[in-house]
CSV table of C-alpha atoms in Angstrom, one decimal:
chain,number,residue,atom,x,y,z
A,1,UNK,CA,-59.9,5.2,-76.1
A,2,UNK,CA,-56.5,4.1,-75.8
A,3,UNK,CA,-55.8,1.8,-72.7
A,4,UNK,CA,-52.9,-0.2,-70.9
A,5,UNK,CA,-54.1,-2.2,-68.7
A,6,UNK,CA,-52.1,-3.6,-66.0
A,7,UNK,CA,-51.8,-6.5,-63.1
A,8,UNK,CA,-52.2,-7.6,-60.2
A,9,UNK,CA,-53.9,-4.5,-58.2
A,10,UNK,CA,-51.7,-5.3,-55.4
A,11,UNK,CA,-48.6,-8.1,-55.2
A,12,UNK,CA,-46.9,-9.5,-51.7
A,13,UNK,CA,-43.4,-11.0,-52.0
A,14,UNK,CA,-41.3,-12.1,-49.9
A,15,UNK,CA,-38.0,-10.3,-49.0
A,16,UNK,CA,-35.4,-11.9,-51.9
A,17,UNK,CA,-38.1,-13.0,-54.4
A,18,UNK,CA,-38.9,-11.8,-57.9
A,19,UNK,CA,-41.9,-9.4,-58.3
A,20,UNK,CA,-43.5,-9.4,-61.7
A,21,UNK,CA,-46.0,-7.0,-62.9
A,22,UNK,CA,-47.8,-7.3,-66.0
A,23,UNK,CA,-49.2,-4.6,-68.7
A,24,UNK,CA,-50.8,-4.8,-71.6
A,25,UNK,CA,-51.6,-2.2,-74.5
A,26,UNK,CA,-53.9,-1.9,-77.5
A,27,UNK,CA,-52.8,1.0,-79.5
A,28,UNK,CA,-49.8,-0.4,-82.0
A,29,UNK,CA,-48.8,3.1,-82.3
A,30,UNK,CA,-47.6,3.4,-78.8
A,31,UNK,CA,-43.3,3.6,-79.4
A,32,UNK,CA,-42.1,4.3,-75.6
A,33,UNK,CA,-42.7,2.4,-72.7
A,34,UNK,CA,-41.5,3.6,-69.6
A,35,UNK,CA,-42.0,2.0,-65.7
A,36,UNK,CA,-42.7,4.4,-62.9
A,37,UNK,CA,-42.2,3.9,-59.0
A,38,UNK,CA,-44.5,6.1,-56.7
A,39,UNK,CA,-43.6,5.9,-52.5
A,40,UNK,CA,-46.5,6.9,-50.2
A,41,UNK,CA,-47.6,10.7,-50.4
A,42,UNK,CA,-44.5,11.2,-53.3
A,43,UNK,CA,-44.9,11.9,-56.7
A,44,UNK,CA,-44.0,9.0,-59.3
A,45,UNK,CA,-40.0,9.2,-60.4
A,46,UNK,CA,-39.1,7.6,-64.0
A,47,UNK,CA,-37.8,4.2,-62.9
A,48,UNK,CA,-36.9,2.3,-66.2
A,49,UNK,CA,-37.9,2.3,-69.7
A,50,UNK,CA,-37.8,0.8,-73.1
A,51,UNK,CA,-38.7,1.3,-76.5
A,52,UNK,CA,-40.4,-1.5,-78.8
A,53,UNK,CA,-37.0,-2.6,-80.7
A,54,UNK,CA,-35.7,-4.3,-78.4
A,55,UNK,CA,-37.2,-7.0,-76.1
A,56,UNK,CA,-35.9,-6.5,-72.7
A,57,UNK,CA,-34.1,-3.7,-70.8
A,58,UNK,CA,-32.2,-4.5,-67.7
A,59,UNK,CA,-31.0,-1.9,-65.0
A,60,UNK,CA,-29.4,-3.2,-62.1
A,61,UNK,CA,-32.5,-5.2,-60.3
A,62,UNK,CA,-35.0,-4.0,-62.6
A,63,UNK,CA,-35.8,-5.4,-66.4
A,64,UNK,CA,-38.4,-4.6,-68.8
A,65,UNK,CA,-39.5,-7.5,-71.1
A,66,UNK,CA,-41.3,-6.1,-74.2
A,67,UNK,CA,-43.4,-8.7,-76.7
A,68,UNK,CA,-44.7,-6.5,-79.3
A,69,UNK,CA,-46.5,-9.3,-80.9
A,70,UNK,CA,-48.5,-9.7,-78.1
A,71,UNK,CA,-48.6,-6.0,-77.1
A,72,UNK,CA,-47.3,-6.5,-73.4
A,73,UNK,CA,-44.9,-5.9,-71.4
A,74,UNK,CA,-43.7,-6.7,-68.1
A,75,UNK,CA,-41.3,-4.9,-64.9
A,76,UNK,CA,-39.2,-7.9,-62.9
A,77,UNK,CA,-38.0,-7.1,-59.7
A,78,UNK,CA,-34.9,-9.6,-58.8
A,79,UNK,CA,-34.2,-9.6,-55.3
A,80,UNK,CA,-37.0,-7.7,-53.8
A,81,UNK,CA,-36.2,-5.9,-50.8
A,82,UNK,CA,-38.4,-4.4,-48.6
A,83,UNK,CA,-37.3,-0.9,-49.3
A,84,UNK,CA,-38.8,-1.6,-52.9
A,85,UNK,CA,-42.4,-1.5,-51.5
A,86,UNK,CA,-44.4,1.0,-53.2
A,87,UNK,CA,-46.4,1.4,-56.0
A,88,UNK,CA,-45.4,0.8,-59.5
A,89,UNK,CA,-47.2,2.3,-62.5
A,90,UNK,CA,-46.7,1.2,-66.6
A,91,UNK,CA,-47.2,3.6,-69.1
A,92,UNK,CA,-47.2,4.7,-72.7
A,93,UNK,CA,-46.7,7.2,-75.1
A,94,UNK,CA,-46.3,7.7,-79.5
A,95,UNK,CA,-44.7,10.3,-80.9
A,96,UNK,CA,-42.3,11.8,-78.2
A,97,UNK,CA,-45.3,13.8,-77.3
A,98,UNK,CA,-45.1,13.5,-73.3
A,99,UNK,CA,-48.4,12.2,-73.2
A,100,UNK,CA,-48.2,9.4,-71.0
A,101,UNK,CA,-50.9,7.0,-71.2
A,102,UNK,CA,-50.6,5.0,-67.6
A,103,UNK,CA,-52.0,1.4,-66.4
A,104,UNK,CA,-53.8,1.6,-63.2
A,105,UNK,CA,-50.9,1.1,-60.6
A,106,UNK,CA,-49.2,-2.0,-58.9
A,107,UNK,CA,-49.6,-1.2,-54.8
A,108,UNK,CA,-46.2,-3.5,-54.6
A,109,UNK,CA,-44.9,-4.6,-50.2
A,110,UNK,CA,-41.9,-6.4,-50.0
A,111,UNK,CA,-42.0,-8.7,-46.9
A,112,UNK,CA,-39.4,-9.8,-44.5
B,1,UNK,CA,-32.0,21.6,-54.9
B,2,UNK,CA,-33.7,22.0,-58.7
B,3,UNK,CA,-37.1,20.2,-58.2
B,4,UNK,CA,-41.1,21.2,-58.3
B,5,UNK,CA,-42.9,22.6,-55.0
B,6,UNK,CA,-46.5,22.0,-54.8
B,7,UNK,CA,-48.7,23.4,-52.3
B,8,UNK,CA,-50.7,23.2,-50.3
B,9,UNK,CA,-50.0,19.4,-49.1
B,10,UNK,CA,-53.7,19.1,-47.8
B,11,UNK,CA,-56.2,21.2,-48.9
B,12,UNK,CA,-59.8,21.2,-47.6
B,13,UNK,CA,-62.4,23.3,-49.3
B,14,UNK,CA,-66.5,23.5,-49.0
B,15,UNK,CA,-68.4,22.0,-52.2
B,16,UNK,CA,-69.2,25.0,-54.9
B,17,UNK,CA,-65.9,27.0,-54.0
B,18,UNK,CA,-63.5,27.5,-56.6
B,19,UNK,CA,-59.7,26.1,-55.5
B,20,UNK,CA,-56.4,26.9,-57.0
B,21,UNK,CA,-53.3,24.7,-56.4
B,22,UNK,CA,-50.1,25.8,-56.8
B,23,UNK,CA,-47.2,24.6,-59.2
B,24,UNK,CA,-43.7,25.9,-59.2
B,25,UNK,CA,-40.4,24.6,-61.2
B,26,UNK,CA,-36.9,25.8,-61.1
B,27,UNK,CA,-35.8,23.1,-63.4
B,28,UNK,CA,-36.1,25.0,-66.5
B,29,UNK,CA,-39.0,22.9,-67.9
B,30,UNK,CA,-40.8,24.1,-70.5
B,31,UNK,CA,-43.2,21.6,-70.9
B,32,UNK,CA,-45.9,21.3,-67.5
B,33,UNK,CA,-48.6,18.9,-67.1
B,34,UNK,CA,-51.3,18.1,-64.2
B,35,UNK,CA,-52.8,15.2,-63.3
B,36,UNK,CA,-54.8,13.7,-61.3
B,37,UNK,CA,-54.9,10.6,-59.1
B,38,UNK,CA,-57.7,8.4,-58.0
B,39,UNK,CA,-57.4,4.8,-56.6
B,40,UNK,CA,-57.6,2.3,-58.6
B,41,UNK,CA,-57.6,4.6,-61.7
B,42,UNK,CA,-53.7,5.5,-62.0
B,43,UNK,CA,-53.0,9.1,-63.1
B,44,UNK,CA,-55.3,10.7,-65.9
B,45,UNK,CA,-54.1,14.0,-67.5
B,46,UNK,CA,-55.9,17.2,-67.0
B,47,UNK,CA,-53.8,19.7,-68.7
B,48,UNK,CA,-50.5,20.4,-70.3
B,49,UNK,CA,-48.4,23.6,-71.4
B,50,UNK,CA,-45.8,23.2,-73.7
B,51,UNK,CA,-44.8,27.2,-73.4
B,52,UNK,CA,-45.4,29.8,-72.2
B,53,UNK,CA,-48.9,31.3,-72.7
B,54,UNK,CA,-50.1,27.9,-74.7
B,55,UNK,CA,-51.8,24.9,-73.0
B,56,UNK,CA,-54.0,22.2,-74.3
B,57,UNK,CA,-56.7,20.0,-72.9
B,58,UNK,CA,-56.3,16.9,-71.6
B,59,UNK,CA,-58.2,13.6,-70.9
B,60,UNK,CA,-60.4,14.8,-68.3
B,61,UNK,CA,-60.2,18.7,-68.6
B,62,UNK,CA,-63.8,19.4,-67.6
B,63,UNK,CA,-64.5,21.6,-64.7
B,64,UNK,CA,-60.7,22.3,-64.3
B,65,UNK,CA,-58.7,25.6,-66.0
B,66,UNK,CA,-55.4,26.6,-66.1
B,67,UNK,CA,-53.3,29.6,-66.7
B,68,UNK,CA,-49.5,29.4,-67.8
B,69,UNK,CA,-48.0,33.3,-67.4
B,70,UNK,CA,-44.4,32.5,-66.4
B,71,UNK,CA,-42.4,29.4,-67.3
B,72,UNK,CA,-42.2,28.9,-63.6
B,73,UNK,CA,-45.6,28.2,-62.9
B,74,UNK,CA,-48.8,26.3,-63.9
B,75,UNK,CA,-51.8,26.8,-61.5
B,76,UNK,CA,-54.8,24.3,-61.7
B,77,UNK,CA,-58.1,25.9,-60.8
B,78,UNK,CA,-60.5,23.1,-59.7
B,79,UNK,CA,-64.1,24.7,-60.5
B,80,UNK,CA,-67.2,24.3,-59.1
B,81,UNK,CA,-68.6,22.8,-62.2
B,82,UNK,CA,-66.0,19.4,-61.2
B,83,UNK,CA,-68.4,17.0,-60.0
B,84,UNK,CA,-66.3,14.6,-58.3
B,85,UNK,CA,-63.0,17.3,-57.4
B,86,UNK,CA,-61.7,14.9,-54.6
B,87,UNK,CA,-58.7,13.6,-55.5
B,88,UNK,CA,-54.6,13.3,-55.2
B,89,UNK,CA,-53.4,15.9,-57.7
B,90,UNK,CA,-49.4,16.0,-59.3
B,91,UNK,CA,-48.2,18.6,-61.2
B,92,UNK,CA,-45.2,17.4,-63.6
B,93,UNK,CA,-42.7,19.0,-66.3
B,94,UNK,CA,-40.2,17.9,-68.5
B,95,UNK,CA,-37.7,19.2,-70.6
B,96,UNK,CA,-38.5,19.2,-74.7
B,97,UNK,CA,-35.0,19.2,-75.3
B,98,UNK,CA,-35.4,15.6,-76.1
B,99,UNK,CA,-38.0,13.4,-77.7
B,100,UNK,CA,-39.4,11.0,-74.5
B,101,UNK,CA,-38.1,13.3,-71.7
B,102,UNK,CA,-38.6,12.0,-68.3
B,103,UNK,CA,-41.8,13.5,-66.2
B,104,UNK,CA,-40.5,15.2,-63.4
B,105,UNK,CA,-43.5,15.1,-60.8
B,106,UNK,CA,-44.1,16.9,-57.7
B,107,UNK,CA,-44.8,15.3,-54.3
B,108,UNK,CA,-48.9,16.5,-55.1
B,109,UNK,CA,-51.9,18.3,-52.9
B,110,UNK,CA,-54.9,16.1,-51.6
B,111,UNK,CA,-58.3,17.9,-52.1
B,112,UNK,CA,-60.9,17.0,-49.9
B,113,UNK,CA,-64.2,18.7,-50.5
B,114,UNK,CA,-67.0,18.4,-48.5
């Protein structure tokens, strides 16, 4: 069955630190990689994302590292702020198909 | 505002009762999806409708159906034949305009049933 498997379950940082959250894949045909952020009784929204030919993304506070050798890839939060607490889902998908494969979710608070 | 209602929020129903939840888009989607949320699990697909009258099975399909009559709207009937039907459910769409189109998720219904 294809998996992404992703870590920590749960991450406290402190208010101006880097968050880091870690996902790994095992399906080499995976060719989209996109990062989405879920607030408490919200739907997830499409937060960043990256493809496999390039190795890191970077929007604003938020960058994707991608090692495809390795078959992981990562979200970075610089700067955390509290407002950033939430929790952060990976996922995957081949073929443009839409059907996201996601990692088990990142419960993500931002302290003061 | 262009954006996908679901409702109920809550939804409480008695074990061996069929439930429907409700799914609406005015974003001109063609392409819907449902999934469902546990903790600890992330979000596993149901079903997903790619048009109109068309809609294919997903990771965990059993004891769910679906129906897809209007664009608009894709209702997920949770069975009584689901054996574990408590859960966080989001309905999505996205456009197929593109290849990799962004899910666009509602804000979901929590089924309790007892």
């Amino acid at each position: 069955q294809q998996q992404v498997k992703q870590s920590p379950q749960s991450l406290i940082v402190q208010k101006g630190g880097i968050s880091i959250i870690n996902c790994a894949y095992e399906n080499t045909a995976f060719d989209y990689f996109p990062w989405y952020q879920q607030f408490p009784g919200k739907g997830p929204a499409l937060l960043i994302a990256i493809r496999p030919d390039v190795s890191e993304k970077k929007e604003g506070r938020f960058t994707i590292s991608f090692n495809k050798s390795a078959k992981q890839f990562s979200l970075h939060i610089m700067d955390s702020q509290p407002g950033d607490s939430a929790t952060y889902f990976c996922a995957a998908d081949m073929g443009g198909g839409n059907k996201l494969t996601f990692g088990t979710g990142t419960q993500l608070k931002v302290e003061l | 505002d262009g954006g996908i209602t679901q409702s109920p929020k809550y939804l409480f129903r008695k074990e061996g009762q069929n439930v429907t939840l409700s799914c609406e888009q005015n974003l001109n989607h063609d392409a819907m999806y449902w999934y469902r949320q546990d903790p600890g699990q992330g979000l596993r697909l149901i079903y997903y409708s790619q048009i109109v009258n068309d809609f294919q099975k997903g990771d965990i399909a059993e004891g769910y159906s679906v129906s897809r009559e209007k664009k608009e709207s894709f209702p997920l009937t949770v069975t009584s034949a689901q054996k574990n039907p408590t859960a966080f459910y989001l309905c999505a769409s996205s456009s197929q305009t593109g290849i990799n189109s962004p899910l666009h998720f509602g804000n979901g219904t929590r089924l309790t049933v007892t």
